């Protein structure tokens, strides 16, 4: 059976602490740069997706100043008869 020596345990603890503090320092200085990179990348991805979904191309958009009127679809005119019962009321002073 293997026994852990005091020097082996101390070496392991020291290595773990050095790695922890080393990564902490690296992320303090390089973390914002990495975050900016990923935010730019995600922004481009969302912009691309938005342009695909809503037709953000300049060639497909209408010219500035042109007015277009969309008409309502023909169909169910008037109010819906299944709304409910109308109740007449009077105000009491």
CSV table of N, CA and C in Angstrom, one decimal:
chain,number,residue,atom,x,y,z
A,1,UNK,N,0.8,-1.2,0.0
A,1,UNK,CA,0.0,0.0,0.0
A,1,UNK,C,0.9,1.2,0.0
A,2,UNK,N,0.5,2.2,-0.8
A,2,UNK,CA,1.2,3.5,-0.9
A,2,UNK,C,0.9,4.5,0.1
A,3,UNK,N,1.9,5.2,0.7
A,3,UNK,CA,1.6,6.2,1.7
A,3,UNK,C,2.0,7.5,1.1
A,4,UNK,N,1.2,8.6,1.4
A,4,UNK,CA,1.5,9.9,0.9
A,4,UNK,C,2.5,10.5,1.8
A,5,UNK,N,3.6,11.1,1.2
A,5,UNK,CA,4.6,11.8,2.0
A,5,UNK,C,4.2,13.2,2.1
A,6,UNK,N,4.7,13.9,3.1
A,6,UNK,CA,4.4,15.3,3.4
A,6,UNK,C,4.9,16.1,2.2
A,7,UNK,N,6.1,15.8,1.7
A,7,UNK,CA,6.6,16.6,0.6
A,7,UNK,C,5.8,16.5,-0.7
A,8,UNK,N,5.2,15.3,-0.9
A,8,UNK,CA,4.4,15.1,-2.1
A,8,UNK,C,3.1,15.8,-2.0
A,9,UNK,N,2.5,15.8,-0.8
A,9,UNK,CA,1.2,16.6,-0.6
A,9,UNK,C,1.5,18.1,-0.7
A,10,UNK,N,2.6,18.6,-0.2
A,10,UNK,CA,2.9,20.0,-0.3
A,10,UNK,C,3.1,20.4,-1.7
A,11,UNK,N,3.8,19.5,-2.5
A,11,UNK,CA,4.1,19.8,-3.9
A,11,UNK,C,2.8,19.9,-4.7
A,12,UNK,N,1.8,19.0,-4.4
A,12,UNK,CA,0.5,19.0,-5.1
A,12,UNK,C,-0.3,20.2,-4.7
A,13,UNK,N,-0.3,20.6,-3.5
A,13,UNK,CA,-1.0,21.8,-3.0
A,13,UNK,C,-0.4,23.0,-3.7
A,14,UNK,N,0.9,23.1,-3.7
A,14,UNK,CA,1.6,24.2,-4.3
A,14,UNK,C,1.3,24.4,-5.8
A,15,UNK,N,1.3,23.3,-6.5
A,15,UNK,CA,1.0,23.3,-7.9
A,15,UNK,C,-0.4,23.7,-8.2
A,16,UNK,N,-1.3,23.2,-7.4
A,16,UNK,CA,-2.8,23.6,-7.5
A,16,UNK,C,-2.9,25.1,-7.3
A,17,UNK,N,-2.3,25.6,-6.2
A,17,UNK,CA,-2.4,27.1,-5.9
A,17,UNK,C,-1.7,27.9,-7.0
A,18,UNK,N,-0.6,27.5,-7.6
A,18,UNK,CA,0.1,28.2,-8.6
A,18,UNK,C,-0.8,28.3,-9.9
A,19,UNK,N,-1.4,27.1,-10.2
A,19,UNK,CA,-2.3,27.1,-11.4
A,19,UNK,C,-3.5,28.0,-11.2
A,20,UNK,N,-4.1,27.9,-10.0
A,20,UNK,CA,-5.2,28.8,-9.7
A,20,UNK,C,-4.9,30.3,-9.8
A,21,UNK,N,-3.8,30.7,-9.1
A,21,UNK,CA,-3.5,32.1,-9.2
A,21,UNK,C,-3.0,32.5,-10.6
A,22,UNK,N,-2.3,31.6,-11.3
A,22,UNK,CA,-1.9,32.0,-12.6
A,22,UNK,C,-3.0,32.2,-13.5
A,23,UNK,N,-4.0,31.3,-13.5
A,23,UNK,CA,-5.2,31.5,-14.3
A,23,UNK,C,-6.0,32.7,-13.9
A,24,UNK,N,-6.0,33.0,-12.6
A,24,UNK,CA,-6.7,34.2,-12.1
A,24,UNK,C,-6.1,35.5,-12.7
A,25,UNK,N,-4.8,35.5,-12.7
A,25,UNK,CA,-4.1,36.7,-13.3
A,25,UNK,C,-4.3,36.8,-14.8
A,26,UNK,N,-4.2,35.6,-15.5
A,26,UNK,CA,-4.4,35.7,-16.9
A,26,UNK,C,-5.8,36.1,-17.3
A,27,UNK,N,-6.8,35.7,-16.6
A,27,UNK,CA,-8.1,36.1,-16.9
A,27,UNK,C,-8.4,37.5,-16.6
A,28,UNK,N,-7.7,38.0,-15.6
A,28,UNK,CA,-7.8,39.4,-15.2
A,28,UNK,C,-7.4,40.3,-16.4
A,29,UNK,N,-6.3,40.0,-17.0
A,29,UNK,CA,-5.7,40.8,-18.1
A,29,UNK,C,-6.3,40.5,-19.4
A,30,UNK,N,-6.5,39.2,-19.7
A,30,UNK,CA,-6.9,38.8,-21.0
A,30,UNK,C,-8.4,38.4,-21.1
A,31,UNK,N,-9.1,38.4,-20.0
A,31,UNK,CA,-10.5,38.1,-20.0
A,31,UNK,C,-11.3,39.1,-20.8
A,32,UNK,N,-11.1,40.4,-20.5
A,32,UNK,CA,-11.9,41.4,-21.3
A,32,UNK,C,-11.7,41.3,-22.8
A,33,UNK,N,-10.4,41.0,-23.2
A,33,UNK,CA,-10.2,40.9,-24.7
A,33,UNK,C,-10.9,39.7,-25.2
A,34,UNK,N,-10.9,38.6,-24.5
A,34,UNK,CA,-11.6,37.4,-25.0
A,34,UNK,C,-13.1,37.6,-25.0
A,35,UNK,N,-13.6,38.4,-24.0
A,35,UNK,CA,-15.0,38.7,-24.0
A,35,UNK,C,-15.4,39.6,-25.1
A,36,UNK,N,-14.6,40.6,-25.4
A,36,UNK,CA,-14.9,41.5,-26.6
A,36,UNK,C,-14.9,40.7,-27.9
A,37,UNK,N,-14.0,39.7,-28.0
A,37,UNK,CA,-13.9,38.9,-29.2
A,37,UNK,C,-15.2,38.1,-29.4
A,38,UNK,N,-15.7,37.5,-28.3
A,38,UNK,CA,-16.9,36.6,-28.4
A,38,UNK,C,-18.1,37.5,-28.6
A,39,UNK,N,-18.2,38.7,-28.0
A,39,UNK,CA,-19.3,39.6,-28.2
A,39,UNK,C,-19.4,40.1,-29.6
A,40,UNK,N,-18.3,40.4,-30.2
A,40,UNK,CA,-18.3,40.8,-31.6
A,40,UNK,C,-18.7,39.7,-32.5
A,41,UNK,N,-18.3,38.5,-32.2
A,41,UNK,CA,-18.6,37.3,-33.0
A,41,UNK,C,-20.1,37.1,-32.9
A,42,UNK,N,-20.7,37.1,-31.7
A,42,UNK,CA,-22.1,36.9,-31.5
A,42,UNK,C,-22.9,38.0,-32.2
A,43,UNK,N,-22.4,39.3,-32.1
A,43,UNK,CA,-23.1,40.4,-32.7
A,43,UNK,C,-23.2,40.2,-34.2
A,44,UNK,N,-22.1,39.7,-34.9
A,44,UNK,CA,-22.2,39.5,-36.3
A,44,UNK,C,-23.1,38.4,-36.6
A,45,UNK,N,-23.2,37.4,-35.8
A,45,UNK,CA,-24.1,36.2,-36.0
A,45,UNK,C,-25.5,36.7,-35.9
A,46,UNK,N,-25.9,37.5,-34.9
A,46,UNK,CA,-27.2,38.0,-34.8
A,46,UNK,C,-27.6,38.9,-35.9
A,47,UNK,N,-26.6,39.8,-36.4
A,47,UNK,CA,-26.9,40.7,-37.5
A,47,UNK,C,-27.2,39.9,-38.7
A,48,UNK,N,-26.4,38.9,-39.0
A,48,UNK,CA,-26.6,38.0,-40.2
A,48,UNK,C,-28.0,37.3,-40.1
A,49,UNK,N,-28.3,36.8,-39.0
A,49,UNK,CA,-29.6,36.1,-38.8
A,49,UNK,C,-30.8,37.1,-39.0
A,50,UNK,N,-30.6,38.3,-38.5
A,50,UNK,CA,-31.6,39.4,-38.6
A,50,UNK,C,-31.8,39.7,-40.1
A,51,UNK,N,-30.7,39.9,-40.8
A,51,UNK,CA,-30.8,40.3,-42.2
A,51,UNK,C,-31.4,39.2,-43.0
A,52,UNK,N,-31.2,37.9,-42.7
A,52,UNK,CA,-31.8,36.8,-43.4
A,52,UNK,C,-33.3,36.8,-43.1
A,53,UNK,N,-33.7,37.0,-41.9
A,53,UNK,CA,-35.1,36.9,-41.5
A,53,UNK,C,-35.9,38.0,-42.0
A,54,UNK,N,-35.4,39.2,-41.9
A,54,UNK,CA,-36.2,40.4,-42.2
A,54,UNK,C,-35.8,41.1,-43.5
A,55,UNK,N,-35.0,40.5,-44.3
A,55,UNK,CA,-34.7,41.0,-45.6
A,55,UNK,C,-33.9,42.3,-45.5
A,56,UNK,N,-32.8,42.4,-44.9
A,56,UNK,CA,-32.1,43.6,-44.6
A,56,UNK,C,-31.3,44.0,-45.8
A,57,UNK,N,-31.4,43.4,-47.0
A,57,UNK,CA,-30.6,43.8,-48.1
A,57,UNK,C,-31.1,45.1,-48.6
A,58,UNK,N,-30.2,46.0,-49.1
A,58,UNK,CA,-30.6,47.3,-49.6
A,58,UNK,C,-31.3,47.1,-50.9
A,59,UNK,N,-31.0,46.1,-51.7
A,59,UNK,CA,-31.6,45.9,-53.0
A,59,UNK,C,-33.1,45.5,-52.9
A,60,UNK,N,-33.5,44.9,-51.8
A,60,UNK,CA,-34.9,44.4,-51.7
A,60,UNK,C,-35.8,45.5,-50.9
A,61,UNK,N,-35.1,46.4,-50.2
A,61,UNK,CA,-35.9,47.4,-49.5
A,61,UNK,C,-36.4,48.4,-50.5
A,62,UNK,N,-37.5,49.1,-50.1
A,62,UNK,CA,-38.1,50.1,-50.9
A,62,UNK,C,-37.3,51.4,-50.8
A,63,UNK,N,-37.3,52.2,-51.8
A,63,UNK,CA,-36.5,53.4,-51.8
A,63,UNK,C,-37.1,54.4,-50.8
A,64,UNK,N,-36.2,55.2,-50.2
A,64,UNK,CA,-36.6,56.2,-49.2
A,64,UNK,C,-37.5,57.2,-49.8
A,65,UNK,N,-38.6,57.5,-49.1
A,65,UNK,CA,-39.6,58.4,-49.6
A,65,UNK,C,-40.7,57.8,-50.4
A,66,UNK,N,-40.6,56.6,-50.7
A,66,UNK,CA,-41.7,55.9,-51.5
A,66,UNK,C,-42.8,55.5,-50.5
A,67,UNK,N,-44.0,55.7,-50.8
A,67,UNK,CA,-45.1,55.4,-49.9
A,67,UNK,C,-45.9,54.2,-50.5
A,68,UNK,N,-46.1,53.2,-49.7
A,68,UNK,CA,-47.0,52.1,-50.1
A,68,UNK,C,-48.0,51.8,-49.1
A,69,UNK,N,-49.2,51.5,-49.6
A,69,UNK,CA,-50.3,51.3,-48.7
A,69,UNK,C,-50.8,49.8,-48.8
A,70,UNK,N,-50.7,49.1,-47.8
A,70,UNK,CA,-51.2,47.7,-47.8
A,70,UNK,C,-52.6,47.6,-47.4
A,71,UNK,N,-53.4,46.9,-48.2
A,71,UNK,CA,-54.9,46.8,-48.0
A,71,UNK,C,-55.2,45.7,-47.0
A,72,UNK,N,-56.3,45.8,-46.3
A,72,UNK,CA,-56.7,44.7,-45.4
A,72,UNK,C,-57.2,43.5,-46.3
A,73,UNK,N,-57.0,42.3,-45.8
A,73,UNK,CA,-57.5,41.2,-46.6
A,73,UNK,C,-59.0,41.2,-46.5
A,74,UNK,N,-59.6,40.8,-47.6
A,74,UNK,CA,-61.1,40.7,-47.7
A,74,UNK,C,-61.5,39.5,-46.9
A,75,UNK,N,-62.5,39.6,-46.2
A,75,UNK,CA,-63.0,38.5,-45.4
A,75,UNK,C,-64.0,38.9,-44.4
A,76,UNK,N,-63.8,38.5,-43.2
A,76,UNK,CA,-64.7,38.7,-42.1
A,76,UNK,C,-64.9,40.2,-41.8
A,77,UNK,N,-65.9,40.8,-42.3
A,77,UNK,CA,-66.2,42.3,-42.1
A,77,UNK,C,-67.2,42.4,-41.0
A,78,UNK,N,-67.1,43.5,-40.3
A,78,UNK,CA,-68.0,43.8,-39.2
A,78,UNK,C,-67.5,43.2,-37.9
A,79,UNK,N,-68.3,43.3,-36.9
A,79,UNK,CA,-67.9,42.8,-35.6
A,79,UNK,C,-68.2,41.3,-35.4
A,80,UNK,N,-67.6,40.7,-34.5
A,80,UNK,CA,-67.8,39.3,-34.3
A,80,UNK,C,-69.1,39.1,-33.5
A,81,UNK,N,-70.0,38.3,-33.9
A,81,UNK,CA,-71.3,38.2,-33.2
A,81,UNK,C,-71.2,37.3,-32.0
A,82,UNK,N,-70.1,36.6,-31.8
A,82,UNK,CA,-70.0,35.7,-30.7
A,82,UNK,C,-69.2,36.4,-29.5
A,83,UNK,N,-69.3,37.7,-29.4
A,83,UNK,CA,-68.5,38.4,-28.4
A,83,UNK,C,-69.2,38.2,-27.1
A,84,UNK,N,-70.4,38.4,-27.0
A,84,UNK,CA,-71.1,38.2,-25.7
A,84,UNK,C,-72.4,39.0,-25.7
A,85,UNK,N,-73.0,39.1,-24.6
A,85,UNK,CA,-74.3,39.8,-24.4
A,85,UNK,C,-74.1,41.3,-24.0
A,86,UNK,N,-74.8,42.2,-24.7
A,86,UNK,CA,-74.7,43.6,-24.3
A,86,UNK,C,-75.6,43.9,-23.2
A,87,UNK,N,-75.1,44.6,-22.2
A,87,UNK,CA,-75.9,44.9,-21.0
A,87,UNK,C,-76.0,46.4,-20.9
A,88,UNK,N,-77.2,47.0,-20.9
A,88,UNK,CA,-77.4,48.4,-20.8
A,88,UNK,C,-77.4,48.7,-19.3
A,89,UNK,N,-76.8,49.9,-19.0
A,89,UNK,CA,-76.7,50.3,-17.6
A,89,UNK,C,-77.0,51.7,-17.4
A,90,UNK,N,-77.4,52.1,-16.3
A,90,UNK,CA,-77.6,53.5,-15.9
A,90,UNK,C,-76.8,53.9,-14.7
A,91,UNK,N,-76.3,55.2,-14.8
A,91,UNK,CA,-75.5,55.6,-13.6
A,91,UNK,C,-76.5,56.1,-12.6
A,92,UNK,N,-76.2,55.8,-11.3
A,92,UNK,CA,-77.0,56.2,-10.2
A,92,UNK,C,-76.2,57.2,-9.4
A,93,UNK,N,-76.8,58.4,-9.2
A,93,UNK,CA,-76.1,59.4,-8.4
A,93,UNK,C,-76.3,59.3,-6.9
